[in-house]
């Protein structure tokens, strides 16, 4: 408005024009100074700007990493749920769906390593997050876990797993903690055990796993488990020397040697809520981990 009025009040001689230009520069300068955050955001490259959902630059940013394959209807429920849950806590976050696009067996840990490498520049901590586990209790705080990795889906509240050293489901880790233990092992193709191995990594690094406090809900009502076990088959096969190797602590593999190709990334909106999908091809060295493909087919779903 101001600018129009100034322009209309003048007949534009060249000296007057200079005055107007100086005036405009001053006004624009004030405008930008009043909006430092947006100004900085504008300077970021496009993909980064789209991924950041907070206007509060001082707050730690959370990358929600969701290892993923063929769970489309679960994703449709997960995304809107997590947006409202985390917005209530005012957590600056973005969701990364790390989708495995190859013929190997599912490798949850390697996908988390890839998601970490992709997001670590812009995010201070990560949640390794199952897509089928929805937090229902607002006292489950997804804050920056400065004191040690925070296991959100504790054995006391997880619908299914109740052993003391369980850290699967949902775990928050800072970028520094994750780097300290060299991320997760890349040896776990097929379902299970990668989180138990990660527990030993944390323990060896003297990191104390924390659990949420002030939780009065239990195994039935802290999480909504949307995994449909009647037709979802878990790949429980063990082939070659998998059983033997995956029961041992892996001191070799991790962030530094996860072998993959990032084919492309997409911004996908669910109910207007953006998530980033990473299409990842994991590359298997069959000399080291021949069990990334088992000869026998997957058996019928285990009823448990
Ligand atoms: C979501 O992504 C679209 C397209 O990539 C973009 O135009 C839009 O601004 C994004 N929305 C938000 C809220 O970031
Ligand atoms: C962990 O703590 C133990 C006992 O306090 C100590 O001996 C060990 O060196 C520590 N390990 C690391 C990696 O800091
Ligand atoms: C503990 O839980 C109660 C009930 O959900 C809540 O009102 C209270 O604010 C919580 N206290 C803390 C310290 O989080």
mmCIF file of C-alpha atoms and ligand atoms in Angstrom:
data_model
loop_
_atom_site.group_PDB
_atom_site.id
_atom_site.type_symbol
_atom_site.label_atom_id
_atom_site.label_comp_id
_atom_site.label_asym_id
_atom_site.label_seq_id
_atom_site.Cartn_x
_atom_site.Cartn_y
_atom_site.Cartn_z
ATOM 1 C CA UNK A 1 0.000 0.000 0.000
ATOM 2 C CA UNK A 2 2.679 2.464 1.146
ATOM 3 C CA UNK A 3 4.693 1.957 -1.986
ATOM 4 C CA UNK A 4 1.746 2.698 -4.263
ATOM 5 C CA UNK A 5 0.974 5.939 -2.401
ATOM 6 C CA UNK A 6 4.574 7.108 -2.642
ATOM 7 C CA UNK A 7 4.703 6.362 -6.342
ATOM 8 C CA UNK A 8 1.426 8.095 -7.101
ATOM 9 C CA UNK A 9 2.340 11.290 -5.240
ATOM 10 C CA UNK A 10 5.429 11.963 -7.397
ATOM 11 C CA UNK A 11 6.031 13.007 -10.933
ATOM 12 C CA UNK A 12 9.095 10.984 -11.764
ATOM 13 C CA UNK A 13 12.064 13.285 -12.441
ATOM 14 C CA UNK A 14 15.410 11.427 -12.297
ATOM 15 C CA UNK A 15 16.451 12.915 -8.925
ATOM 16 C CA UNK A 16 13.078 12.099 -7.415
ATOM 17 C CA UNK A 17 13.419 8.609 -8.824
ATOM 18 C CA UNK A 18 16.685 8.170 -6.941
ATOM 19 C CA UNK A 19 14.924 9.265 -3.747
ATOM 20 C CA UNK A 20 12.163 6.745 -4.294
ATOM 21 C CA UNK A 21 14.660 3.991 -4.934
ATOM 22 C CA UNK A 22 16.528 4.761 -1.704
ATOM 23 C CA UNK A 23 13.252 4.886 0.155
ATOM 24 C CA UNK A 24 12.160 1.556 -1.302
ATOM 25 C CA UNK A 25 15.488 -0.020 -0.420
ATOM 26 C CA UNK A 26 15.071 1.185 3.138
ATOM 27 C CA UNK A 27 11.491 -0.111 3.373
ATOM 28 C CA UNK A 28 12.464 -3.483 1.928
ATOM 29 C CA UNK A 29 15.406 -3.670 4.329
ATOM 30 C CA UNK A 30 13.105 -3.074 7.306
ATOM 31 C CA UNK A 31 10.683 -5.653 5.984
ATOM 32 C CA UNK A 32 13.359 -8.336 5.628
ATOM 33 C CA UNK A 33 14.906 -7.475 9.002
ATOM 34 C CA UNK A 34 11.531 -8.018 10.610
ATOM 35 C CA UNK A 35 11.355 -11.493 9.046
ATOM 36 C CA UNK A 36 14.824 -12.991 9.601
ATOM 37 C CA UNK A 37 13.663 -16.600 9.685
ATOM 38 C CA UNK A 38 11.733 -16.535 6.453
ATOM 39 C CA UNK A 39 14.579 -14.684 4.813
ATOM 40 C CA UNK A 40 17.023 -17.407 5.811
ATOM 41 C CA UNK A 41 14.622 -20.121 4.716
ATOM 42 C CA UNK A 42 14.423 -18.495 1.299
ATOM 43 C CA UNK A 43 18.174 -18.811 0.963
ATOM 44 C CA UNK A 44 18.112 -22.582 1.468
ATOM 45 C CA UNK A 45 17.988 -24.820 -1.589
ATOM 46 C CA UNK A 46 14.530 -26.022 -2.509
ATOM 47 C CA UNK A 47 14.459 -29.603 -1.218
ATOM 48 C CA UNK A 48 15.737 -28.512 2.188
ATOM 49 C CA UNK A 49 13.146 -25.800 2.546
ATOM 50 C CA UNK A 50 10.331 -28.212 1.865
ATOM 51 C CA UNK A 51 11.514 -30.657 4.474
ATOM 52 C CA UNK A 52 11.666 -28.290 7.396
ATOM 53 C CA UNK A 53 8.368 -27.814 9.147
ATOM 54 C CA UNK A 54 9.336 -25.541 12.037
ATOM 55 C CA UNK A 55 9.692 -21.790 12.137
ATOM 56 C CA UNK A 56 11.665 -21.968 15.367
ATOM 57 C CA UNK A 57 15.311 -22.366 14.374
ATOM 58 C CA UNK A 58 16.628 -22.990 17.889
ATOM 59 C CA UNK A 59 14.637 -26.182 18.379
ATOM 60 C CA UNK A 60 16.249 -29.523 17.602
ATOM 61 C CA UNK A 61 14.913 -31.096 14.443
ATOM 62 C CA UNK A 62 13.672 -34.670 14.288
ATOM 63 C CA UNK A 63 13.931 -36.941 11.259
ATOM 64 C CA UNK A 64 11.333 -39.701 11.529
ATOM 65 C CA UNK A 65 12.861 -42.601 9.583
ATOM 66 C CA UNK A 66 10.389 -45.247 8.504
ATOM 67 C CA UNK A 67 11.864 -48.395 6.921
ATOM 68 C CA UNK A 68 9.270 -49.408 4.399
ATOM 69 C CA UNK A 69 8.104 -51.926 1.835
ATOM 70 C CA UNK A 70 4.559 -52.662 0.640
ATOM 71 C CA UNK A 71 2.655 -51.164 3.545
ATOM 72 C CA UNK A 72 0.683 -48.536 1.735
ATOM 73 C CA UNK A 73 -2.517 -48.618 3.781
ATOM 74 C CA UNK A 74 -0.536 -48.484 7.008
ATOM 75 C CA UNK A 75 1.284 -45.420 5.705
ATOM 76 C CA UNK A 76 -2.031 -43.680 5.001
ATOM 77 C CA UNK A 77 -2.897 -44.027 8.675
ATOM 78 C CA UNK A 78 0.603 -43.368 10.014
ATOM 79 C CA UNK A 79 1.251 -39.987 8.380
ATOM 80 C CA UNK A 80 -1.808 -38.005 9.564
ATOM 81 C CA UNK A 81 -1.529 -39.597 12.993
ATOM 82 C CA UNK A 82 2.133 -38.617 13.435
ATOM 83 C CA UNK A 83 1.536 -35.089 12.172
ATOM 84 C CA UNK A 84 -1.135 -34.406 14.793
ATOM 85 C CA UNK A 85 0.756 -36.266 17.530
ATOM 86 C CA UNK A 86 4.061 -34.439 16.984
ATOM 87 C CA UNK A 87 2.437 -31.063 16.280
ATOM 88 C CA UNK A 88 0.740 -31.234 19.692
ATOM 89 C CA UNK A 89 4.253 -31.517 21.162
ATOM 90 C CA UNK A 90 5.534 -28.741 18.875
ATOM 91 C CA UNK A 91 8.370 -30.942 17.637
ATOM 92 C CA UNK A 92 9.969 -29.737 14.377
ATOM 93 C CA UNK A 93 10.046 -32.915 12.323
ATOM 94 C CA UNK A 94 9.880 -34.435 8.902
ATOM 95 C CA UNK A 95 8.923 -37.978 7.894
ATOM 96 C CA UNK A 96 11.199 -39.959 5.584
ATOM 97 C CA UNK A 97 9.805 -43.154 4.121
ATOM 98 C CA UNK A 98 12.857 -45.240 3.289
ATOM 99 C CA UNK A 99 11.528 -47.696 0.774
ATOM 100 C CA UNK A 100 13.489 -50.784 -0.211
ATOM 101 C CA UNK A 101 13.376 -51.293 -3.992
ATOM 102 C CA UNK A 102 15.289 -54.466 -4.821
ATOM 103 C CA UNK A 103 14.810 -58.226 -4.794
ATOM 104 C CA UNK A 104 16.607 -58.867 -1.538
ATOM 105 C CA UNK A 105 14.934 -59.657 1.736
ATOM 106 C CA UNK A 106 13.858 -56.694 3.833
ATOM 107 C CA UNK A 107 16.751 -55.047 5.661
ATOM 108 C CA UNK A 108 15.341 -52.630 8.220
ATOM 109 C CA UNK A 109 18.705 -51.664 9.720
ATOM 110 C CA UNK A 110 20.395 -50.818 6.417
ATOM 111 C CA UNK A 111 17.406 -48.684 5.430
ATOM 112 C CA UNK A 112 17.786 -46.738 8.679
ATOM 113 C CA UNK A 113 21.489 -46.238 7.909
ATOM 114 C CA UNK A 114 20.557 -44.849 4.490
ATOM 115 C CA UNK A 115 17.868 -42.585 5.968
ATOM 116 C CA UNK A 116 20.400 -41.322 8.484
ATOM 117 C CA UNK A 117 22.995 -40.505 5.825
ATOM 118 C CA UNK A 118 20.355 -38.683 3.796
ATOM 119 C CA UNK A 119 18.909 -36.611 6.641
ATOM 120 C CA UNK A 120 21.816 -35.984 8.993
ATOM 121 C CA UNK A 121 22.810 -32.641 7.503
ATOM 122 C CA UNK A 122 19.503 -31.034 8.384
ATOM 123 C CA UNK A 123 18.299 -32.966 11.428
ATOM 124 C CA UNK A 124 19.659 -33.247 14.966
ATOM 125 C CA UNK A 125 18.085 -36.519 15.970
ATOM 126 C CA UNK A 126 16.240 -39.408 14.472
ATOM 127 C CA UNK A 127 13.379 -41.686 15.332
ATOM 128 C CA UNK A 128 13.683 -45.163 13.938
ATOM 129 C CA UNK A 129 9.993 -45.785 13.659
ATOM 130 C CA UNK A 130 7.846 -48.772 12.741
ATOM 131 C CA UNK A 131 5.062 -47.721 10.385
ATOM 132 C CA UNK A 132 2.524 -49.948 12.132
ATOM 133 C CA UNK A 133 2.969 -48.597 15.669
ATOM 134 C CA UNK A 134 1.015 -45.425 16.471
ATOM 135 C CA UNK A 135 1.663 -43.646 19.794
ATOM 136 C CA UNK A 136 -1.624 -42.929 21.581
ATOM 137 C CA UNK A 137 -0.453 -41.422 24.886
ATOM 138 C CA UNK A 138 0.585 -37.754 24.762
ATOM 139 C CA UNK A 139 2.984 -38.321 27.653
ATOM 140 C CA UNK A 140 5.241 -40.195 25.221
ATOM 141 C CA UNK A 141 7.580 -37.257 24.599
ATOM 142 C CA UNK A 142 9.534 -37.220 21.364
ATOM 143 C CA UNK A 143 12.000 -34.606 22.663
ATOM 144 C CA UNK A 144 15.701 -34.513 21.833
ATOM 145 C CA UNK A 145 17.200 -37.430 23.823
ATOM 146 C CA UNK A 146 20.232 -35.667 25.291
ATOM 147 C CA UNK A 147 20.561 -38.032 28.261
ATOM 148 C CA UNK A 148 20.680 -41.189 26.129
ATOM 149 C CA UNK A 149 18.671 -43.014 23.464
ATOM 150 C CA UNK A 150 14.961 -42.846 24.321
ATOM 151 C CA UNK A 151 13.026 -46.043 23.785
ATOM 152 C CA UNK A 152 9.476 -44.811 23.245
ATOM 153 C CA UNK A 153 7.873 -48.261 22.847
ATOM 154 C CA UNK A 154 9.146 -49.707 26.116
ATOM 155 C CA UNK A 155 8.654 -53.368 27.043
ATOM 156 C CA UNK A 156 6.034 -52.288 29.584
ATOM 157 C CA UNK A 157 3.874 -50.691 26.919
ATOM 158 C CA UNK A 158 4.695 -52.375 23.604
ATOM 159 C CA UNK A 159 1.723 -54.500 22.506
ATOM 160 C CA UNK A 160 3.904 -57.511 21.818
ATOM 161 C CA UNK A 161 7.479 -57.510 23.169
ATOM 162 C CA UNK A 162 8.184 -57.410 26.878
ATOM 163 C CA UNK A 163 11.802 -58.421 27.484
ATOM 164 C CA UNK A 164 14.018 -55.936 29.335
ATOM 165 C CA UNK A 165 16.563 -55.293 26.609
ATOM 166 C CA UNK A 166 13.975 -54.815 23.860
ATOM 167 C CA UNK A 167 14.560 -51.516 22.003
ATOM 168 C CA UNK A 168 12.597 -52.166 18.786
ATOM 169 C CA UNK A 169 9.486 -50.407 17.558
ATOM 170 C CA UNK A 170 10.272 -46.733 18.179
ATOM 171 C CA UNK A 171 13.678 -45.469 19.321
ATOM 172 C CA UNK A 172 14.960 -41.873 19.430
ATOM 173 C CA UNK A 173 18.705 -41.353 18.986
ATOM 174 C CA UNK A 174 20.768 -38.195 18.542
ATOM 175 C CA UNK A 175 22.942 -37.834 15.480
ATOM 176 C CA UNK A 176 26.053 -38.028 17.689
ATOM 177 C CA UNK A 177 24.904 -41.179 19.496
ATOM 178 C CA UNK A 178 24.099 -42.861 16.193
ATOM 179 C CA UNK A 179 27.489 -41.957 14.767
ATOM 180 C CA UNK A 180 29.287 -43.042 17.930
ATOM 181 C CA UNK A 181 28.087 -46.636 17.503
ATOM 182 C CA UNK A 182 28.544 -46.583 13.703
ATOM 183 C CA UNK A 183 24.780 -46.902 13.181
ATOM 184 C CA UNK A 184 23.218 -50.321 12.716
ATOM 185 C CA UNK A 185 24.570 -53.577 11.365
ATOM 186 C CA UNK A 186 23.975 -54.260 7.671
ATOM 187 C CA UNK A 187 23.913 -58.034 8.114
ATOM 188 C CA UNK A 188 20.247 -58.420 9.042
ATOM 189 C CA UNK A 189 18.271 -59.456 5.967
ATOM 190 C CA UNK A 190 14.827 -60.796 6.850
ATOM 191 C CA UNK A 191 12.808 -60.163 9.954
ATOM 192 C CA UNK A 192 14.203 -59.614 13.436
ATOM 193 C CA UNK A 193 17.265 -59.348 15.721
ATOM 194 C CA UNK A 194 18.799 -56.188 14.221
ATOM 195 C CA UNK A 195 17.421 -54.157 17.140
ATOM 196 C CA UNK A 196 18.911 -56.560 19.685
ATOM 197 C CA UNK A 197 22.295 -56.171 18.045
ATOM 198 C CA UNK A 198 21.878 -52.398 18.158
ATOM 199 C CA UNK A 199 21.177 -52.658 21.883
ATOM 200 C CA UNK A 200 24.582 -54.253 22.387
ATOM 201 C CA UNK A 201 26.216 -51.452 20.372
ATOM 202 C CA UNK A 202 24.655 -48.859 22.656
ATOM 203 C CA UNK A 203 25.652 -50.792 25.740
ATOM 204 C CA UNK A 204 29.258 -51.194 24.570
ATOM 205 C CA UNK A 205 29.406 -47.419 24.039
ATOM 206 C CA UNK A 206 28.118 -46.861 27.599
ATOM 207 C CA UNK A 207 24.978 -45.170 26.335
ATOM 208 C CA UNK A 208 22.075 -45.634 28.713
ATOM 209 C CA UNK A 209 18.744 -46.397 27.114
ATOM 210 C CA UNK A 210 16.033 -44.230 28.667
ATOM 211 C CA UNK A 211 12.339 -45.036 28.849
ATOM 212 C CA UNK A 212 9.351 -42.683 29.061
ATOM 213 C CA UNK A 213 8.173 -41.736 32.542
ATOM 214 C CA UNK A 214 4.719 -40.831 33.787
ATOM 215 C CA UNK A 215 3.033 -43.431 31.588
ATOM 216 C CA UNK A 216 -0.051 -44.894 33.229
ATOM 217 C CA UNK A 217 -1.330 -46.704 30.153
ATOM 218 C CA UNK A 218 -0.307 -50.313 29.463
ATOM 219 C CA UNK A 219 0.261 -52.787 26.658
ATOM 220 C CA UNK A 220 -3.286 -52.462 25.327
ATOM 221 C CA UNK A 221 -3.714 -48.715 25.136
ATOM 222 C CA UNK A 222 -0.334 -46.974 24.806
ATOM 223 C CA UNK A 223 0.040 -47.803 21.109
ATOM 224 C CA UNK A 224 -2.262 -48.702 18.303
ATOM 225 C CA UNK A 225 -0.727 -51.632 16.454
ATOM 226 C CA UNK A 226 -2.057 -51.538 12.907
ATOM 227 C CA UNK A 227 -0.102 -54.508 11.605
ATOM 228 C CA UNK A 228 -2.529 -56.947 10.038
ATOM 229 C CA UNK A 229 -1.000 -60.300 10.863
ATOM 230 C CA UNK A 230 -3.722 -62.289 9.159
ATOM 231 C CA UNK A 231 -2.292 -61.521 5.751
ATOM 232 C CA UNK A 232 1.065 -59.873 6.426
ATOM 233 C CA UNK A 233 3.719 -62.525 6.321
ATOM 234 C CA UNK A 234 6.829 -61.888 8.341
ATOM 235 C CA UNK A 235 9.927 -63.210 6.688
ATOM 236 C CA UNK A 236 11.211 -65.408 9.503
ATOM 237 C CA UNK A 237 13.355 -67.651 7.304
ATOM 238 C CA UNK A 238 16.898 -68.485 8.288
ATOM 239 C CA UNK A 239 19.163 -69.751 5.539
ATOM 240 C CA UNK A 240 22.870 -70.460 5.004
ATOM 241 C CA UNK A 241 24.816 -69.453 8.116
ATOM 242 C CA UNK A 242 22.423 -66.619 8.987
ATOM 243 C CA UNK A 243 21.386 -67.942 12.371
ATOM 244 C CA UNK A 244 24.935 -68.266 13.563
ATOM 245 C CA UNK A 245 26.187 -64.906 12.266
ATOM 246 C CA UNK A 246 23.207 -62.779 13.292
ATOM 247 C CA UNK A 247 23.345 -63.952 16.888
ATOM 248 C CA UNK A 248 26.761 -62.384 17.283
ATOM 249 C CA UNK A 249 27.735 -58.773 17.818
ATOM 250 C CA UNK A 250 28.827 -57.219 14.520
ATOM 251 C CA UNK A 251 31.904 -55.021 14.963
ATOM 252 C CA UNK A 252 32.446 -54.402 11.282
ATOM 253 C CA UNK A 253 29.456 -53.086 9.393
ATOM 254 C CA UNK A 254 27.468 -49.910 9.880
ATOM 255 C CA UNK A 255 26.961 -46.414 8.503
ATOM 256 C CA UNK A 256 30.313 -46.363 6.755
ATOM 257 C CA UNK A 257 29.802 -49.417 4.548
ATOM 258 C CA UNK A 258 26.075 -49.625 3.838
ATOM 259 C CA UNK A 259 25.980 -50.443 0.144
ATOM 260 C CA UNK A 260 23.094 -48.877 -1.776
ATOM 261 C CA UNK A 261 21.877 -46.756 -4.630
ATOM 262 C CA UNK A 262 19.422 -43.960 -3.984
ATOM 263 C CA UNK A 263 17.357 -44.170 -7.167
ATOM 264 C CA UNK A 264 15.168 -41.137 -6.568
ATOM 265 C CA UNK A 265 13.244 -39.197 -3.989
ATOM 266 C CA UNK A 266 9.659 -37.988 -4.089
ATOM 267 C CA UNK A 267 7.612 -35.561 -2.053
ATOM 268 C CA UNK A 268 4.323 -37.325 -1.452
ATOM 269 C CA UNK A 269 1.348 -35.790 0.313
ATOM 270 C CA UNK A 270 -1.068 -37.796 2.455
ATOM 271 C CA UNK A 271 -4.135 -35.666 3.204
ATOM 272 C CA UNK A 272 -2.023 -32.673 2.189
ATOM 273 C CA UNK A 273 0.803 -33.618 4.584
ATOM 274 C CA UNK A 274 4.179 -33.927 2.891
ATOM 275 C CA UNK A 275 6.535 -36.813 3.454
ATOM 276 C CA UNK A 276 9.713 -37.650 1.559
ATOM 277 C CA UNK A 277 9.974 -41.068 -0.032
ATOM 278 C CA UNK A 278 13.488 -42.371 -0.697
ATOM 279 C CA UNK A 279 13.628 -45.203 -3.178
ATOM 280 C CA UNK A 280 16.621 -47.258 -2.165
ATOM 281 C CA UNK A 281 18.255 -50.250 -3.780
ATOM 282 C CA UNK A 282 20.273 -52.156 -1.196
ATOM 283 C CA UNK A 283 23.215 -54.002 -2.650
ATOM 284 C CA UNK A 284 24.014 -57.390 -1.180
ATOM 285 C CA UNK A 285 27.453 -58.956 -1.137
ATOM 286 C CA UNK A 286 26.503 -62.620 -1.378
ATOM 287 C CA UNK A 287 29.934 -63.713 -0.271
ATOM 288 C CA UNK A 288 29.434 -62.018 3.048
ATOM 289 C CA UNK A 289 25.670 -62.320 3.596
ATOM 290 C CA UNK A 290 24.300 -65.027 1.280
ATOM 291 C CA UNK A 291 21.048 -65.022 3.287
ATOM 292 C CA UNK A 292 19.941 -61.752 1.656
ATOM 293 C CA UNK A 293 18.098 -64.187 -0.610
ATOM 294 C CA UNK A 294 16.918 -67.522 0.724
ATOM 295 C CA UNK A 295 16.299 -70.399 -1.699
ATOM 296 C CA UNK A 296 13.030 -71.517 -0.130
ATOM 297 C CA UNK A 297 9.848 -69.410 -0.408
ATOM 298 C CA UNK A 298 8.283 -67.582 2.561
ATOM 299 C CA UNK A 299 6.078 -69.850 4.615
ATOM 300 C CA UNK A 300 2.549 -68.957 5.689
ATOM 301 C CA UNK A 301 2.228 -66.226 8.299
ATOM 302 C CA UNK A 302 3.078 -67.206 11.830
ATOM 303 C CA UNK A 303 0.047 -66.871 14.049
ATOM 304 C CA UNK A 304 1.341 -64.909 17.045
HETATM 305 C C1 LIG B 1 4.472 -29.915 -0.026
HETATM 306 O O1 LIG B 1 5.122 -30.205 -1.230
HETATM 307 C C2 LIG B 1 4.690 -29.435 -2.309
HETATM 308 C C3 LIG B 1 5.288 -29.981 -3.602
HETATM 309 O O2 LIG B 1 6.542 -30.546 -3.435
HETATM 310 C C4 LIG B 1 5.042 -27.980 -2.049
HETATM 311 O O3 LIG B 1 4.648 -27.168 -3.121
HETATM 312 C C5 LIG B 1 4.363 -27.538 -0.769
HETATM 313 O O4 LIG B 1 4.751 -26.225 -0.447
HETATM 314 C C6 LIG B 1 4.700 -28.457 0.375
HETATM 315 N N1 LIG B 1 3.894 -28.131 1.541
HETATM 316 C C7 LIG B 1 4.423 -27.870 2.724
HETATM 317 C C8 LIG B 1 3.465 -27.544 3.811
HETATM 318 O O5 LIG B 1 5.623 -27.901 2.936
HETATM 319 C C1 LIG B 2 32.434 -47.950 29.514
HETATM 320 O O1 LIG B 2 32.508 -47.967 30.926
HETATM 321 C C2 LIG B 2 33.392 -48.957 31.421
HETATM 322 C C3 LIG B 2 33.283 -49.007 32.933
HETATM 323 O O2 LIG B 2 33.075 -47.751 33.466
HETATM 324 C C4 LIG B 2 34.810 -48.650 30.945
HETATM 325 O O3 LIG B 2 35.704 -49.624 31.407
HETATM 326 C C5 LIG B 2 34.830 -48.634 29.425
HETATM 327 O O4 LIG B 2 36.075 -48.256 28.946
HETATM 328 C C6 LIG B 2 33.780 -47.683 28.873
HETATM 329 N N1 LIG B 2 33.691 -47.841 27.423
HETATM 330 C C7 LIG B 2 33.638 -46.827 26.591
HETATM 331 C C8 LIG B 2 33.541 -47.155 25.151
HETATM 332 O O5 LIG B 2 33.646 -45.659 26.950
HETATM 333 C C1 LIG B 3 1.788 -36.843 34.015
HETATM 334 O O1 LIG B 3 0.566 -37.318 33.446
HETATM 335 C C2 LIG B 3 -0.568 -36.538 33.756
HETATM 336 C C3 LIG B 3 -1.808 -37.251 33.209
HETATM 337 O O2 LIG B 3 -1.648 -37.588 31.856
HETATM 338 C C4 LIG B 3 -0.390 -35.131 33.184
HETATM 339 O O3 LIG B 3 -1.513 -34.331 33.468
HETATM 340 C C5 LIG B 3 0.876 -34.509 33.765
HETATM 341 O O4 LIG B 3 1.120 -33.252 33.161
HETATM 342 C C6 LIG B 3 2.080 -35.414 33.528
HETATM 343 N N1 LIG B 3 3.228 -34.893 34.249
HETATM 344 C C7 LIG B 3 4.408 -34.723 33.661
HETATM 345 C C8 LIG B 3 5.516 -34.233 34.540
HETATM 346 O O5 LIG B 3 4.599 -34.950 32.484
#
